[in-house]
PDB file of C-alpha atoms in Angstrom:
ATOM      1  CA  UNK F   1      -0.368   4.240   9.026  1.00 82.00           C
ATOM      2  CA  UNK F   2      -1.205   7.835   7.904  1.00 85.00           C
ATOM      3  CA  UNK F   3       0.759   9.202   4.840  1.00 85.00           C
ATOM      4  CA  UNK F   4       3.604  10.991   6.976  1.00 84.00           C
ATOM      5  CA  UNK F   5       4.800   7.714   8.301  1.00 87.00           C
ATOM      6  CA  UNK F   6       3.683   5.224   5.190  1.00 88.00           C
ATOM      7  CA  UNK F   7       7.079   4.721   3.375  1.00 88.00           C
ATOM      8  CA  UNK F   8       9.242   4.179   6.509  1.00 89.00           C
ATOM      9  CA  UNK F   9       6.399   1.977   8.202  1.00 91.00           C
ATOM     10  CA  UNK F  10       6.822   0.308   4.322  1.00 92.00           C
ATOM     11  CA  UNK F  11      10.489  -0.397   4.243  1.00 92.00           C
ATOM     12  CA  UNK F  12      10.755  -1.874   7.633  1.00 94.00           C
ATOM     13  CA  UNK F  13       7.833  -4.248   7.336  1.00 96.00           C
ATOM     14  CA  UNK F  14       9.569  -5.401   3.856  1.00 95.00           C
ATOM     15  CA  UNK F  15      13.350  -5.244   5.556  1.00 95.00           C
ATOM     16  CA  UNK F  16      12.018  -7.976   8.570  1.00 95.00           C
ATOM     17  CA  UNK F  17       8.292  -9.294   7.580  1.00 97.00           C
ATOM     18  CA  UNK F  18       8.258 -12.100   9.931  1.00 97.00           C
ATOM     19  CA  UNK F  19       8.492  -9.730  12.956  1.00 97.00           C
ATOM     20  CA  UNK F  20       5.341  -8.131  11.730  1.00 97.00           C
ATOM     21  CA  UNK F  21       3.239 -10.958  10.912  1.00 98.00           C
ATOM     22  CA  UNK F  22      -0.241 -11.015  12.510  1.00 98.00           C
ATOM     23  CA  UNK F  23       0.009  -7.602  13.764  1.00 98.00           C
ATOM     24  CA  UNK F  24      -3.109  -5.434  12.191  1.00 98.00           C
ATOM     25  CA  UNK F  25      -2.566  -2.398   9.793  1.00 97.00           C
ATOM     26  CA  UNK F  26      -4.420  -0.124   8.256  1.00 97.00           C
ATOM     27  CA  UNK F  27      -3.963   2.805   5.531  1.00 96.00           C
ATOM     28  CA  UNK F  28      -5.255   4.170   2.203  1.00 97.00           C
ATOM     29  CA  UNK F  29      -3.981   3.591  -1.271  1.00 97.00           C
ATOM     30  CA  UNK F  30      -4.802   3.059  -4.975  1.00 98.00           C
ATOM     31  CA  UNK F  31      -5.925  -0.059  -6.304  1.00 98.00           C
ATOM     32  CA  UNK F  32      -3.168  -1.358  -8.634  1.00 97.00           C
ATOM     33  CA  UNK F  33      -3.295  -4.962 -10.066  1.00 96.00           C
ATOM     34  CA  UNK F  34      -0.297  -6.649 -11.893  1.00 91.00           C
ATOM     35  CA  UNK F  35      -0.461  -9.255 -14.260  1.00 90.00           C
ATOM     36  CA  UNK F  36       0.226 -12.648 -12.840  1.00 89.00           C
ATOM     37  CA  UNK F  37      -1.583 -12.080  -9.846  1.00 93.00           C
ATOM     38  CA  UNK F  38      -4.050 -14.506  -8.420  1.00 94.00           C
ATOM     39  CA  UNK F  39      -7.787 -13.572  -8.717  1.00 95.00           C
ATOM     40  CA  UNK F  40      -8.009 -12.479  -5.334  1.00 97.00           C
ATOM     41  CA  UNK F  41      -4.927 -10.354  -4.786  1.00 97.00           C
ATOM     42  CA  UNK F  42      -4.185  -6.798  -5.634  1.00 97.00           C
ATOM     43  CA  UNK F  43      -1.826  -4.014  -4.796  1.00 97.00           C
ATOM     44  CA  UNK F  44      -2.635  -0.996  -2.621  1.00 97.00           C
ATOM     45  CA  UNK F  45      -0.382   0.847  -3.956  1.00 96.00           C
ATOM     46  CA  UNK F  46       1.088   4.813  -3.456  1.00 95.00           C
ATOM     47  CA  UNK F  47       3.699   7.146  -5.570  1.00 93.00           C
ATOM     48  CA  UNK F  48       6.552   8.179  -2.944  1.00 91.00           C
ATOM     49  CA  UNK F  49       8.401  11.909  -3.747  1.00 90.00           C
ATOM     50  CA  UNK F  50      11.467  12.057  -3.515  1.00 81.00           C
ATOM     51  CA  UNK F  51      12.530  15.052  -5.307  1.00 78.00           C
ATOM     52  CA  UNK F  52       9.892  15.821  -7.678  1.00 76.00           C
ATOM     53  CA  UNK F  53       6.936  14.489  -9.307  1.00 73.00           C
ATOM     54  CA  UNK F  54       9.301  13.041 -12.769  1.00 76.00           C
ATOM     55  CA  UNK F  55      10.675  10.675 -10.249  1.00 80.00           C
ATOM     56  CA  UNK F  56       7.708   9.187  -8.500  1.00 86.00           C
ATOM     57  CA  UNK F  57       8.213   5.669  -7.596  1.00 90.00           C
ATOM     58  CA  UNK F  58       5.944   3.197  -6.562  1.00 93.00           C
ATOM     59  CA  UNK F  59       5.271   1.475  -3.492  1.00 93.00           C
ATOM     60  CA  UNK F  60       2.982  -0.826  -2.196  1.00 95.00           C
ATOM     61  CA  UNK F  61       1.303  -3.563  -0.107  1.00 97.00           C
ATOM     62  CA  UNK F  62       0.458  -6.627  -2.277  1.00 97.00           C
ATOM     63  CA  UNK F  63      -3.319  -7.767  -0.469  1.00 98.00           C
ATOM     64  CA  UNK F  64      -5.838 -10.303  -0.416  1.00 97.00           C
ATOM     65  CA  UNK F  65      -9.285  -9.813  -0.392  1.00 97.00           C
ATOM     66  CA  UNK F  66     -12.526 -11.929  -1.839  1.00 96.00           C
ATOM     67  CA  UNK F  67     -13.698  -8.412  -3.389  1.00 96.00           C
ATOM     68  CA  UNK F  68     -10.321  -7.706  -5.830  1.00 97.00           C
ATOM     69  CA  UNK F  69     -12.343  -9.114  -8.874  1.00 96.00           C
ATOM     70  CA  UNK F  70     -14.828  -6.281  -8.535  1.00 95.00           C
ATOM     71  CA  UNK F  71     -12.434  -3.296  -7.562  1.00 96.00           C
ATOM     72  CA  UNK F  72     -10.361  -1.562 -10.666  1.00 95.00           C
ATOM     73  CA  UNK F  73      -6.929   0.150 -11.101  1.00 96.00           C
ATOM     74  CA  UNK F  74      -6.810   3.753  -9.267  1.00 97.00           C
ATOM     75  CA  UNK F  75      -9.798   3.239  -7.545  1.00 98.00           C
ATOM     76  CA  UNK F  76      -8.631   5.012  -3.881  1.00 98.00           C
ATOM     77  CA  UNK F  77      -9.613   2.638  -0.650  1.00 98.00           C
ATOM     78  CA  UNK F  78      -9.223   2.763   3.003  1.00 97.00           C
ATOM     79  CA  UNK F  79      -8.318  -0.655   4.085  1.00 98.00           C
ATOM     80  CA  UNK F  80      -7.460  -2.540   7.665  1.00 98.00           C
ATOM     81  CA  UNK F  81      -6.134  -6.593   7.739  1.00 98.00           C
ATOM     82  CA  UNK F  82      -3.813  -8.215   9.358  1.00 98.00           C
ATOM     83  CA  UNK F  83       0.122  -8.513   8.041  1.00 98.00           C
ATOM     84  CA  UNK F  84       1.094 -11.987   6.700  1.00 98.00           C
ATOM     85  CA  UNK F  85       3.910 -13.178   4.258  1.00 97.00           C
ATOM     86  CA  UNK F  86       3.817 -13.977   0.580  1.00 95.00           C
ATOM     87  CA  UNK F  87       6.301 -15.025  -2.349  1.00 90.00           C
ATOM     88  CA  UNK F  88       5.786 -13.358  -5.539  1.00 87.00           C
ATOM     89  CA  UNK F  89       8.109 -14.023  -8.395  1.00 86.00           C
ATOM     90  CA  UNK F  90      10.863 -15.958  -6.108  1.00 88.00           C
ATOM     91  CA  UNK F  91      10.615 -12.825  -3.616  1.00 91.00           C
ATOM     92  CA  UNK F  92       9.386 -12.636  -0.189  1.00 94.00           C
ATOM     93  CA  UNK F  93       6.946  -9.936   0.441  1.00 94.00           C
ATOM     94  CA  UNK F  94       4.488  -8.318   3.235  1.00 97.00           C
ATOM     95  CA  UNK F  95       1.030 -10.021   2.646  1.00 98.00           C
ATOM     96  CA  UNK F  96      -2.558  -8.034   3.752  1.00 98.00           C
ATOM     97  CA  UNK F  97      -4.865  -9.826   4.752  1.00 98.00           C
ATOM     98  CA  UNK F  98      -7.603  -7.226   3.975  1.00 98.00           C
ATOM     99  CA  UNK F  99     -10.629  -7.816   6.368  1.00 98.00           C
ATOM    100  CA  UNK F 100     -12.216  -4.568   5.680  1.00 98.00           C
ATOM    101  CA  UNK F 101     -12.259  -2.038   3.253  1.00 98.00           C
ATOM    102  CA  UNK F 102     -14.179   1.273   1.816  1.00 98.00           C
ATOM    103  CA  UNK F 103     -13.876   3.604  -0.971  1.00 98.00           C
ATOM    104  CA  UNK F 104     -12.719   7.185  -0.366  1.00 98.00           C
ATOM    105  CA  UNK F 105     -12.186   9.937  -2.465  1.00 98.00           C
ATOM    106  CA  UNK F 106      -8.487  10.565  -3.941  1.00 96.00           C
ATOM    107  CA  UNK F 107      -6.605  12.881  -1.064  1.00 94.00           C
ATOM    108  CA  UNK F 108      -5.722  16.725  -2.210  1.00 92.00           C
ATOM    109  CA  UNK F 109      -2.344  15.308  -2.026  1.00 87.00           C
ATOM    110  CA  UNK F 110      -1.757  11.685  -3.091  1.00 91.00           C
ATOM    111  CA  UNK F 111       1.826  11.527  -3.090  1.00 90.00           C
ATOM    112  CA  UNK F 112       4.300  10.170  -0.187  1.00 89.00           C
ATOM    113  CA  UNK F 113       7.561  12.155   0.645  1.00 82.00           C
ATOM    114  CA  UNK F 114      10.014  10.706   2.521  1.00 75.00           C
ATOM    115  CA  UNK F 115      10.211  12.599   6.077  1.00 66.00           C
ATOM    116  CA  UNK F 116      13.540  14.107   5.494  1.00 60.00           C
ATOM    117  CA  UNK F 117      11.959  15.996   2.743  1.00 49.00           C
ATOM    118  CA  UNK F 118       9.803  19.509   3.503  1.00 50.00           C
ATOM    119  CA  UNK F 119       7.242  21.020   2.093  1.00 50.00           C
ATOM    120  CA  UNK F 120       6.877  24.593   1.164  1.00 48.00           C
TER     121      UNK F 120
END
């Protein structure tokens, strides 16, 4: 999933998970972790654009992997799993199942824009 394609490739796995589960994935984020989540889990995590930077949401892929204890918040990672299903405060959500990961260096441009929007 490269960043063109991240926030419609993350709305339709979210709209119909169970059509996606088992099928591999991988793309680049920010480590983000939430309180209440279980040692092992973590969000990988991006700010989507759609108008300016003052209304940045964001969006992300809550994940498993043995290795959350050690990572920290905005750390930038590369990561590949496999899609599974979760429930997270009484919600259904995409699961990944990180199998591998690495560290990379924050993009020149970290933010997500919706495709209808262009860049000058």
């Amino acid at each position: 999933m490269d960043d063109k394609v991240f926030s419609m490739y993350y709305e339709e796995i979210s709209k119909d998970i169970d059509k996606f589960i088992g099928r591999e994935i991988e793309f680049q984020g920010f480590i983000y972790k939430e309180d209440g989540l279980d040692s092992n889990q973590l969000v990988i995590s991006r700010f989507l654009i759609t108008h300016c930077v003052a209304d940045a949401s964001m969006i992300g892929f809550l994940s498993e992997m043995e290795e959350a204890p050690e990572l920290y918040d905005n750390m930038w990672v590369k990561v590949s799993g496999v899609i599974d299903k979760a429930a997270y405060n009484g919600t259904e959500l995409p699961m990944i199942k990180i199998k591998k990961w690495k560290e990379i260096e924050e993009p020149f441009i970290p933010y997500l824009y919706p495709l209808t929007i262009k860049i000058l």
